[in-house]
Amino acid sequence: MGHAIDQVAPLLPEPANFQLRTNCDPHQDNFDLRTHGPLVRVVGEASAQLGRDYVWQAHGYDVVRRILGDHENFTTRPQMTRGASGGHVESQFVGQISTYDPPEHTRLRRMLTPEFTVRRIRRMEPAIQVLVDDRLDALEAAGPSADLQGLFADPVGAGVLCELLGIPRDDRREFVRRVRRNVDLGRGLKARAADSAAFNRYLDSLLLRLRRNPDDGLLGTLVRDHGDDITDEELKGLCTALVLGGVETVAGMIGFGVLALLDSPDQIPLLFDGPEKADRVVVELVRYLSPVQGPNPRLALRDVVVDGQVVKAGDYVMCSVLMANRDEALTPNANVLDANRDPVSDVGFGHGIHFCVGAALARSMLRMAYQSLWRRFPGLRLAVPVEEVKYRKAFVDCPDRVPVTW
């Protein structure tokens, strides 16, 4: 990165609020922190949770992309799980591919990738459209003033993941309930642990059935194609990672996407200006909103110089995907939603070996959701002032209620 190496980076207070504002912009605390540079040392809640005197916060696009793409110098694996050979994984992280390094990561990724091909996604689209239309029927029946998040965004996000995994239809309501309760940070650890245990018991019984009679869902296909090369614990971890990484993220993108498009109504007609332009709207919304604001912390494996700063071995770096995607170094007028801008390589789905394996499916699902919503309700608008939209306390940003009318 060519800058002179700073001897000592100043230690700054960690911003008090990393959540999105009601207008879909980053909180002002993030912009204030950026004035100190694209990579800064901070102390606060994150450093306390990680047992460090400080952590690094990466806000600049170039720095975030560099760190996310450098698996030689940075790992996502929690420090206590690395043995002398770097190959040991604690039981609670087995199958959690986002915490794996090569070669373990490479092996599991190769198994997953064929399940997210364009061909498979296209085969899923009719089922996705049926689900979307069903939820629009429910929204219309509850209206003309109804909660778009609860009646449409949440069930679409969860339903598509269940369809992908091959969760039996009779099990889906309880399956999703357990997932949502488990990611609700407003509930106590004991209550969340109980739901997590019930979720794992369900997966045990499901995998037992699939080992005997694999279906065409993702889990069944992995069982059929890889047999004993993938363990039940790995399958449970992969399932958990996909569910936790997908259900709330997609639900949040639908809810926030509606808010963003209602705030920039000139973008809505572009959804119907041909397939390429519709895809550009979705790509731009992902850049603009970045629902997974902070991916897994990166742990430095050795001393490494980043943007003139010496990140020491054992230091943690927290990357702000949201702020990286709002960096003028990525694109001009980065704080404006504009699907007509030139294509850019944003980090909304991550970067490097941990780039989201389901990105293509997510983009397809979001396009279908937005298009179907505005076809059904061309006069859609918020039923409350945007400042009254409430947000969940969860692992990713997601509206709790989005009251709409038409």
CSV table of C-alpha atoms in Angstrom, one decimal:
chain,number,residue,atom,x,y,z
A,1,MET,CA,0.0,0.0,0.0
A,2,GLY,CA,3.0,2.2,-0.3
A,3,HIS,CA,2.6,4.5,2.7
A,4,ALA,CA,5.2,5.2,5.3
A,5,ILE,CA,4.9,3.0,8.3
A,6,ASP,CA,3.4,4.8,11.4
A,7,GLN,CA,5.3,4.0,14.6
A,8,VAL,CA,2.3,4.2,16.9
A,9,ALA,CA,-1.4,4.3,15.7
A,10,PRO,CA,-3.6,6.4,18.0
A,11,LEU,CA,-6.1,4.6,20.2
A,12,LEU,CA,-9.6,5.8,19.6
A,13,PRO,CA,-13.0,5.1,21.3
A,14,GLU,CA,-15.1,2.5,19.5
A,15,PRO,CA,-18.2,4.1,17.9
A,16,ALA,CA,-21.3,3.7,20.1
A,17,ASN,CA,-23.6,2.8,17.2
A,18,PHE,CA,-22.8,0.8,14.1
A,19,GLN,CA,-26.4,0.2,13.2
A,20,LEU,CA,-28.1,1.7,10.1
A,21,ARG,CA,-30.0,4.9,10.5
A,22,THR,CA,-33.7,4.9,9.5
A,23,ASN,CA,-32.8,6.5,6.2
A,24,CYS,CA,-30.6,3.4,5.4
A,25,ASP,CA,-27.3,5.4,5.8
A,26,PRO,CA,-24.5,4.4,8.2
A,27,HIS,CA,-24.6,6.0,11.6
A,28,GLN,CA,-22.7,9.3,11.8
A,29,ASP,CA,-20.3,7.6,14.3
A,30,ASN,CA,-18.9,5.6,11.4
A,31,PHE,CA,-18.2,8.7,9.3
A,32,ASP,CA,-16.6,10.4,12.3
A,33,LEU,CA,-14.2,7.5,12.8
A,34,ARG,CA,-13.3,7.5,9.1
A,35,THR,CA,-11.8,11.0,9.4
A,36,HIS,CA,-9.0,9.4,11.3
A,37,GLY,CA,-8.1,7.1,8.4
A,38,PRO,CA,-9.2,3.9,6.6
A,39,LEU,CA,-7.6,1.7,9.4
A,40,VAL,CA,-7.7,2.8,13.0
A,41,ARG,CA,-7.2,1.2,16.5
A,42,VAL,CA,-10.2,1.4,18.7
A,43,VAL,CA,-11.1,0.3,22.2
A,44,GLY,CA,-14.6,-0.6,23.4
A,45,GLU,CA,-17.2,-3.4,23.4
A,46,ALA,CA,-15.6,-5.4,20.5
A,47,SER,CA,-12.1,-5.4,22.0
A,48,ALA,CA,-13.6,-6.5,25.4
A,49,GLN,CA,-15.5,-9.4,23.8
A,50,LEU,CA,-12.4,-10.5,22.0
A,51,GLY,CA,-10.2,-10.2,25.1
A,52,ARG,CA,-7.9,-7.5,23.6
A,53,ASP,CA,-6.7,-4.1,24.7
A,54,TYR,CA,-7.8,-2.8,21.3
A,55,VAL,CA,-9.0,-4.0,17.9
A,56,TRP,CA,-8.4,-2.5,14.4
A,57,GLN,CA,-11.4,-1.1,12.5
A,58,ALA,CA,-11.1,-1.1,8.7
A,59,HIS,CA,-13.3,1.4,7.0
A,60,GLY,CA,-11.7,2.2,3.7
A,61,TYR,CA,-12.6,0.1,0.6
A,62,ASP,CA,-9.0,-0.7,-0.4
A,63,VAL,CA,-8.0,-1.7,3.1
A,64,VAL,CA,-11.2,-3.9,3.6
A,65,ARG,CA,-10.7,-5.6,0.3
A,66,ARG,CA,-7.0,-6.2,1.0
A,67,ILE,CA,-7.7,-7.8,4.4
A,68,LEU,CA,-10.7,-9.9,3.3
A,69,GLY,CA,-8.7,-11.2,0.4
A,70,ASP,CA,-5.6,-12.1,2.4
A,71,HIS,CA,-6.1,-15.5,3.9
A,72,GLU,CA,-2.3,-16.0,4.1
A,73,ASN,CA,-1.9,-13.3,6.8
A,74,PHE,CA,-5.4,-13.3,8.3
A,75,THR,CA,-7.7,-16.0,9.5
A,76,THR,CA,-11.4,-16.1,10.4
A,77,ARG,CA,-10.8,-19.1,12.7
A,78,PRO,CA,-11.2,-18.2,16.4
A,79,GLN,CA,-7.7,-18.1,18.0
A,80,MET,CA,-8.4,-20.9,20.5
A,81,THR,CA,-9.2,-23.4,17.7
A,82,ARG,CA,-5.8,-23.3,16.0
A,83,GLY,CA,-3.6,-26.2,17.0
A,84,ALA,CA,0.1,-26.5,16.2
A,85,SER,CA,-0.7,-27.7,12.7
A,86,GLY,CA,-3.5,-25.2,12.1
A,87,GLY,CA,-5.9,-28.1,11.4
A,88,HIS,CA,-7.9,-28.6,14.6
A,89,VAL,CA,-11.4,-27.3,14.8
A,90,GLU,CA,-13.4,-27.2,18.0
A,91,SER,CA,-16.7,-29.1,17.9
A,92,GLN,CA,-18.9,-26.0,17.9
A,93,PHE,CA,-17.2,-24.7,14.8
A,94,VAL,CA,-17.2,-28.0,12.7
A,95,GLY,CA,-18.8,-27.3,9.4
A,96,GLN,CA,-18.9,-23.5,10.0
A,97,ILE,CA,-17.1,-22.8,6.7
A,98,SER,CA,-16.7,-19.1,7.4
A,99,THR,CA,-14.3,-20.0,10.3
A,100,TYR,CA,-12.2,-22.5,8.1
A,101,ASP,CA,-8.9,-21.9,6.4
A,102,PRO,CA,-7.5,-23.9,3.5
A,103,PRO,CA,-7.3,-26.8,2.9
A,104,GLU,CA,-10.3,-27.6,5.1
A,105,HIS,CA,-12.2,-24.6,3.6
A,106,THR,CA,-11.3,-25.7,0.1
A,107,ARG,CA,-12.7,-29.2,0.6
A,108,LEU,CA,-16.1,-28.0,1.9
A,109,ARG,CA,-16.4,-25.2,-0.6
A,110,ARG,CA,-15.9,-27.6,-3.5
A,111,MET,CA,-18.8,-29.7,-2.2
A,112,LEU,CA,-21.1,-26.6,-1.8
A,113,THR,CA,-20.3,-24.7,-5.0
A,114,PRO,CA,-22.1,-27.1,-7.4
A,115,GLU,CA,-25.3,-26.6,-5.5
A,116,PHE,CA,-25.3,-22.8,-6.3
A,117,THR,CA,-24.8,-23.0,-10.1
A,118,VAL,CA,-27.0,-20.8,-12.4
A,119,ARG,CA,-28.6,-24.0,-13.7
A,120,ARG,CA,-29.7,-25.1,-10.2
A,121,ILE,CA,-30.9,-21.5,-9.3
A,122,ARG,CA,-33.0,-21.4,-12.4
A,123,ARG,CA,-34.6,-24.7,-11.4
A,124,MET,CA,-35.5,-23.2,-8.1
A,125,GLU,CA,-37.0,-20.0,-9.5
A,126,PRO,CA,-40.6,-21.4,-10.1
A,127,ALA,CA,-40.8,-22.5,-6.5
A,128,ILE,CA,-39.4,-19.1,-5.4
A,129,GLN,CA,-42.1,-17.4,-7.5
A,130,VAL,CA,-44.8,-19.5,-5.9
A,131,LEU,CA,-43.6,-18.6,-2.5
A,132,VAL,CA,-43.4,-14.9,-3.3
A,133,ASP,CA,-46.9,-14.8,-4.9
A,134,ASP,CA,-48.3,-16.6,-1.8
A,135,ARG,CA,-46.8,-14.1,0.5
A,136,LEU,CA,-48.1,-11.2,-1.6
A,137,ASP,CA,-51.6,-12.7,-1.4
A,138,ALA,CA,-51.2,-12.7,2.4
A,139,LEU,CA,-50.0,-9.1,2.4
A,140,GLU,CA,-52.9,-8.0,0.1
A,141,ALA,CA,-55.4,-9.9,2.3
A,142,ALA,CA,-54.1,-8.1,5.4
A,143,GLY,CA,-54.1,-4.6,3.7
A,144,PRO,CA,-54.3,-2.0,2.5
A,145,SER,CA,-52.2,-1.2,5.5
A,146,ALA,CA,-50.0,-4.2,6.6
A,147,ASP,CA,-46.5,-5.2,7.9
A,148,LEU,CA,-44.4,-5.9,4.9
A,149,GLN,CA,-41.5,-7.3,7.0
A,150,GLY,CA,-43.6,-9.9,8.9
A,151,LEU,CA,-45.9,-10.9,6.1
A,152,PHE,CA,-43.5,-10.8,3.1
A,153,ALA,CA,-39.8,-10.2,3.8
A,154,ASP,CA,-39.4,-12.7,6.7
A,155,PRO,CA,-41.3,-15.6,5.2
A,156,VAL,CA,-39.8,-15.2,1.7
A,157,GLY,CA,-36.2,-15.2,3.1
A,158,ALA,CA,-36.9,-18.2,5.3
A,159,GLY,CA,-38.9,-20.1,2.8
A,160,VAL,CA,-36.3,-20.0,0.1
A,161,LEU,CA,-33.6,-21.2,2.4
A,162,CYS,CA,-35.9,-24.1,3.5
A,163,GLU,CA,-36.5,-24.9,-0.2
A,164,LEU,CA,-32.8,-24.9,-0.9
A,165,LEU,CA,-31.9,-27.1,2.0
A,166,GLY,CA,-34.8,-29.5,1.4
A,167,ILE,CA,-36.6,-29.0,4.8
A,168,PRO,CA,-39.9,-30.9,4.6
A,169,ARG,CA,-42.9,-28.5,4.3
A,170,ASP,CA,-44.6,-29.7,7.4
A,171,ASP,CA,-41.4,-28.9,9.4
A,172,ARG,CA,-40.7,-25.4,8.1
A,173,ARG,CA,-42.7,-23.3,10.5
A,174,GLU,CA,-41.1,-24.8,13.5
A,175,PHE,CA,-37.7,-24.9,11.8
A,176,VAL,CA,-37.8,-21.1,11.1
A,177,ARG,CA,-39.2,-20.3,14.5
A,178,ARG,CA,-36.2,-22.0,16.2
A,179,VAL,CA,-33.8,-20.2,13.8
A,180,ARG,CA,-35.3,-16.7,14.5
A,181,ARG,CA,-35.4,-17.3,18.3
A,182,ASN,CA,-31.8,-18.4,18.2
A,183,VAL,CA,-30.6,-15.2,16.4
A,184,ASP,CA,-32.7,-12.8,18.6
A,185,LEU,CA,-30.0,-11.1,20.7
A,186,GLY,CA,-32.7,-9.6,22.8
A,187,ARG,CA,-33.3,-13.0,24.4
A,188,GLY,CA,-31.1,-14.4,27.1
A,189,LEU,CA,-28.2,-16.8,26.5
A,190,LYS,CA,-30.0,-19.6,28.3
A,191,ALA,CA,-33.2,-19.3,26.2
A,192,ARG,CA,-31.1,-19.1,23.0
A,193,ALA,CA,-29.1,-22.1,24.0
A,194,ALA,CA,-32.3,-24.1,24.5
A,195,ASP,CA,-33.5,-23.2,21.0
A,196,SER,CA,-30.0,-24.0,19.6
A,197,ALA,CA,-30.1,-27.4,21.2
A,198,ALA,CA,-33.6,-28.1,19.8
A,199,PHE,CA,-32.5,-27.0,16.4
A,200,ASN,CA,-29.5,-29.4,16.5
A,201,ARG,CA,-31.8,-32.3,17.6
A,202,TYR,CA,-34.0,-31.6,14.6
A,203,LEU,CA,-31.0,-31.6,12.3
A,204,ASP,CA,-29.9,-35.0,13.8
A,205,SER,CA,-33.2,-36.6,13.0
A,206,LEU,CA,-33.3,-35.0,9.5
A,207,LEU,CA,-29.8,-36.2,8.6
A,208,LEU,CA,-30.7,-39.7,9.9
A,209,ARG,CA,-33.6,-39.8,7.4
A,210,LEU,CA,-31.5,-38.4,4.6
A,211,ARG,CA,-28.7,-40.9,5.1
A,212,ARG,CA,-31.3,-43.6,4.5
A,213,ASN,CA,-33.2,-41.9,1.7
A,214,PRO,CA,-31.5,-38.7,0.3
A,215,ASP,CA,-33.7,-36.2,-1.5
A,216,ASP,CA,-32.9,-33.5,-4.1
A,217,GLY,CA,-32.4,-30.7,-1.5
A,218,LEU,CA,-28.9,-29.4,-0.8
A,219,LEU,CA,-28.4,-31.6,2.3
A,220,GLY,CA,-29.8,-34.7,0.6
A,221,THR,CA,-27.6,-34.0,-2.5
A,222,LEU,CA,-24.5,-33.6,-0.3
A,223,VAL,CA,-25.3,-36.9,1.4
A,224,ARG,CA,-25.9,-38.7,-1.8
A,225,ASP,CA,-22.8,-37.3,-3.7
A,226,HIS,CA,-20.3,-37.4,-0.9
A,227,GLY,CA,-21.4,-40.1,1.5
A,228,ASP,CA,-18.9,-40.7,4.3
A,229,ASP,CA,-16.6,-38.0,2.9
A,230,ILE,CA,-18.8,-35.5,4.8
A,231,THR,CA,-19.8,-36.1,8.4
A,232,ASP,CA,-23.1,-35.3,10.1
A,233,GLU,CA,-21.4,-32.7,12.2
A,234,GLU,CA,-20.0,-31.0,9.1
A,235,LEU,CA,-23.5,-31.1,7.5
A,236,LYS,CA,-25.1,-29.6,10.6
A,237,GLY,CA,-22.4,-26.9,10.6
A,238,LEU,CA,-22.9,-26.1,6.9
A,239,CYS,CA,-26.7,-26.0,7.4
A,240,THR,CA,-26.4,-23.7,10.4
A,241,ALA,CA,-24.0,-21.4,8.6
A,242,LEU,CA,-26.3,-21.2,5.5
A,243,VAL,CA,-29.4,-20.5,7.6
A,244,LEU,CA,-27.8,-18.0,10.0
A,245,GLY,CA,-26.0,-16.3,7.0
A,246,GLY,CA,-29.1,-16.3,4.8
A,247,VAL,CA,-32.4,-16.1,6.5
A,248,GLU,CA,-32.0,-12.7,8.3
A,249,THR,CA,-29.7,-11.3,5.6
A,250,VAL,CA,-32.2,-11.8,2.8
A,251,ALA,CA,-35.2,-10.7,5.0
A,252,GLY,CA,-33.2,-7.6,5.9
A,253,MET,CA,-32.3,-6.9,2.3
A,254,ILE,CA,-36.0,-7.1,1.3
A,255,GLY,CA,-37.1,-4.8,4.1
A,256,PHE,CA,-34.3,-2.3,3.8
A,257,GLY,CA,-34.5,-2.5,0.0
A,258,VAL,CA,-38.1,-1.4,0.0
A,259,LEU,CA,-37.2,1.5,2.3
A,260,ALA,CA,-34.3,2.5,0.1
A,261,LEU,CA,-36.4,2.3,-3.1
A,262,LEU,CA,-39.3,4.3,-1.5
A,263,ASP,CA,-36.7,6.9,-0.6
A,264,SER,CA,-35.3,6.9,-4.2
A,265,PRO,CA,-38.5,6.3,-6.3
A,266,ASP,CA,-36.7,7.1,-9.5
A,267,GLN,CA,-34.9,3.8,-9.2
A,268,ILE,CA,-38.1,1.7,-9.1
A,269,PRO,CA,-38.9,1.9,-12.9
A,270,LEU,CA,-35.4,0.4,-13.6
A,271,LEU,CA,-36.6,-2.9,-12.1
A,272,PHE,CA,-38.8,-3.2,-15.3
A,273,ASP,CA,-36.3,-1.8,-17.8
A,274,GLY,CA,-35.0,-5.2,-19.0
A,275,PRO,CA,-33.1,-8.0,-17.1
A,276,GLU,CA,-29.7,-6.3,-17.1
A,277,LYS,CA,-31.1,-3.1,-15.5
A,278,ALA,CA,-33.1,-5.1,-13.0
A,279,ASP,CA,-30.0,-7.0,-12.0
A,280,ARG,CA,-28.1,-3.7,-11.7
A,281,VAL,CA,-30.8,-2.4,-9.2
A,282,VAL,CA,-30.3,-5.4,-7.0
A,283,VAL,CA,-26.5,-5.2,-7.2
A,284,GLU,CA,-26.6,-1.5,-6.3
A,285,LEU,CA,-29.0,-2.1,-3.4
A,286,VAL,CA,-26.5,-4.7,-2.0
A,287,ARG,CA,-23.7,-2.2,-2.2
A,288,TYR,CA,-25.7,0.6,-0.8
A,289,LEU,CA,-27.2,-1.3,2.1
A,290,SER,CA,-24.6,-4.0,2.9
A,291,PRO,CA,-26.8,-5.9,5.3
A,292,VAL,CA,-23.8,-7.9,6.7
A,293,GLN,CA,-22.0,-4.9,7.9
A,294,GLY,CA,-19.2,-6.7,9.7
A,295,PRO,CA,-18.1,-10.2,8.6
A,296,ASN,CA,-16.2,-12.5,11.0
A,297,PRO,CA,-13.2,-10.7,12.7
A,298,ARG,CA,-9.9,-11.3,11.0
A,299,LEU,CA,-7.0,-12.4,13.2
A,300,ALA,CA,-3.5,-11.5,12.1
A,301,LEU,CA,-1.3,-14.7,11.9
A,302,ARG,CA,1.9,-12.6,11.7
A,303,ASP,CA,3.0,-9.0,11.7
A,304,VAL,CA,1.8,-7.4,8.5
A,305,VAL,CA,1.8,-3.8,7.2
A,306,VAL,CA,-1.6,-2.5,6.0
A,307,ASP,CA,-1.9,1.1,4.8
A,308,GLY,CA,1.2,2.1,6.6
A,309,GLN,CA,0.1,0.5,9.9
A,310,VAL,CA,1.7,-2.5,11.6
A,311,VAL,CA,-1.0,-4.9,12.4
A,312,LYS,CA,0.7,-7.3,14.9
A,313,ALA,CA,0.4,-11.1,15.1
A,314,GLY,CA,-2.6,-11.8,17.4
A,315,ASP,CA,-4.4,-8.5,16.6
A,316,TYR,CA,-8.0,-8.6,15.5
A,317,VAL,CA,-9.3,-6.5,12.5
A,318,MET,CA,-13.0,-5.7,12.3
A,319,CYS,CA,-13.9,-4.9,8.6
A,320,SER,CA,-16.8,-2.6,7.9
A,321,VAL,CA,-18.3,-3.8,4.7
A,322,LEU,CA,-20.9,-1.0,4.9
A,323,MET,CA,-18.4,1.8,5.1
A,324,ALA,CA,-16.1,0.2,2.5
A,325,ASN,CA,-19.1,0.2,0.0
A,326,ARG,CA,-19.7,3.8,0.9
A,327,ASP,CA,-16.1,4.9,0.1
A,328,GLU,CA,-15.5,7.3,-2.7
A,329,ALA,CA,-12.4,5.2,-3.6
A,330,LEU,CA,-14.9,2.6,-4.8
A,331,THR,CA,-17.3,4.8,-6.7
A,332,PRO,CA,-18.2,8.5,-6.9
A,333,ASN,CA,-21.2,9.7,-4.9
A,334,ALA,CA,-21.1,6.5,-2.9
A,335,ASN,CA,-23.8,7.7,-0.5
A,336,VAL,CA,-26.4,7.9,-3.3
A,337,LEU,CA,-28.4,4.9,-4.5
A,338,ASP,CA,-27.9,4.9,-8.3
A,339,ALA,CA,-28.4,1.8,-10.4
A,340,ASN,CA,-27.2,3.7,-13.5
A,341,ARG,CA,-23.6,4.0,-12.1
A,342,ASP,CA,-20.8,2.1,-13.7
A,343,PRO,CA,-20.4,-1.4,-12.4
A,344,VAL,CA,-18.1,-1.7,-9.4
A,345,SER,CA,-16.4,-4.5,-7.4
A,346,ASP,CA,-18.1,-3.9,-4.1
A,347,VAL,CA,-17.7,-6.2,-1.1
A,348,GLY,CA,-21.4,-6.5,-0.2
A,349,PHE,CA,-21.1,-10.3,-0.4
A,350,GLY,CA,-17.6,-10.4,0.9
A,351,HIS,CA,-14.3,-10.9,-0.9
A,352,GLY,CA,-11.7,-13.6,-1.2
A,353,ILE,CA,-12.1,-17.3,-0.2
A,354,HIS,CA,-15.1,-16.4,2.0
A,355,PHE,CA,-17.1,-14.7,-0.7
A,356,CYS,CA,-20.7,-15.6,-0.1
A,357,VAL,CA,-21.4,-19.0,-1.9
A,358,GLY,CA,-25.1,-18.1,-2.2
A,359,ALA,CA,-24.6,-14.7,-3.7
A,360,ALA,CA,-26.1,-15.6,-7.1
A,361,LEU,CA,-29.2,-17.2,-5.5
A,362,ALA,CA,-29.6,-14.1,-3.2
A,363,ARG,CA,-29.5,-11.7,-6.1
A,364,SER,CA,-32.0,-13.8,-8.1
A,365,MET,CA,-34.4,-14.0,-5.2
A,366,LEU,CA,-34.2,-10.3,-4.4
A,367,ARG,CA,-34.9,-9.4,-8.0
A,368,MET,CA,-38.0,-11.6,-8.1
A,369,ALA,CA,-39.2,-10.2,-4.7
A,370,TYR,CA,-38.8,-6.5,-5.7
A,371,GLN,CA,-40.3,-6.9,-9.1
A,372,SER,CA,-43.3,-9.0,-7.9
A,373,LEU,CA,-44.0,-6.6,-5.1
A,374,TRP,CA,-44.2,-3.5,-7.3
A,375,ARG,CA,-46.1,-5.3,-10.0
A,376,ARG,CA,-48.7,-6.2,-7.4
A,377,PHE,CA,-48.6,-2.8,-5.6
A,378,PRO,CA,-47.4,-0.1,-7.9
A,379,GLY,CA,-48.6,2.6,-5.4
A,380,LEU,CA,-46.7,1.1,-2.5
A,381,ARG,CA,-45.7,3.6,0.2
A,382,LEU,CA,-44.8,3.6,3.9
A,383,ALA,CA,-47.8,3.9,6.3
A,384,VAL,CA,-45.7,5.6,9.0
A,385,PRO,CA,-42.9,8.2,8.9
A,386,VAL,CA,-39.6,6.4,8.2
A,387,GLU,CA,-38.3,7.5,11.6
A,388,GLU,CA,-40.9,5.1,13.2
A,389,VAL,CA,-39.6,2.0,11.5
A,390,LYS,CA,-38.2,-0.3,14.2
A,391,TYR,CA,-35.1,-2.5,13.9
A,392,ARG,CA,-34.2,-5.9,15.4
A,393,LYS,CA,-31.4,-6.6,17.7
A,394,ALA,CA,-29.8,-9.5,15.7
A,395,PHE,CA,-26.6,-10.6,14.1
A,396,VAL,CA,-27.3,-8.6,11.0
A,397,ASP,CA,-29.4,-5.4,10.4
A,398,CYS,CA,-33.0,-6.1,9.7
A,399,PRO,CA,-36.2,-4.1,10.2
A,400,ASP,CA,-38.6,-5.5,12.7
A,401,ARG,CA,-41.7,-4.0,11.2
A,402,VAL,CA,-42.2,-2.1,7.9
A,403,PRO,CA,-45.8,-0.8,7.9
A,404,VAL,CA,-46.9,-0.2,4.3
A,405,THR,CA,-50.0,0.8,2.5
A,406,TRP,CA,-51.0,1.2,-1.2
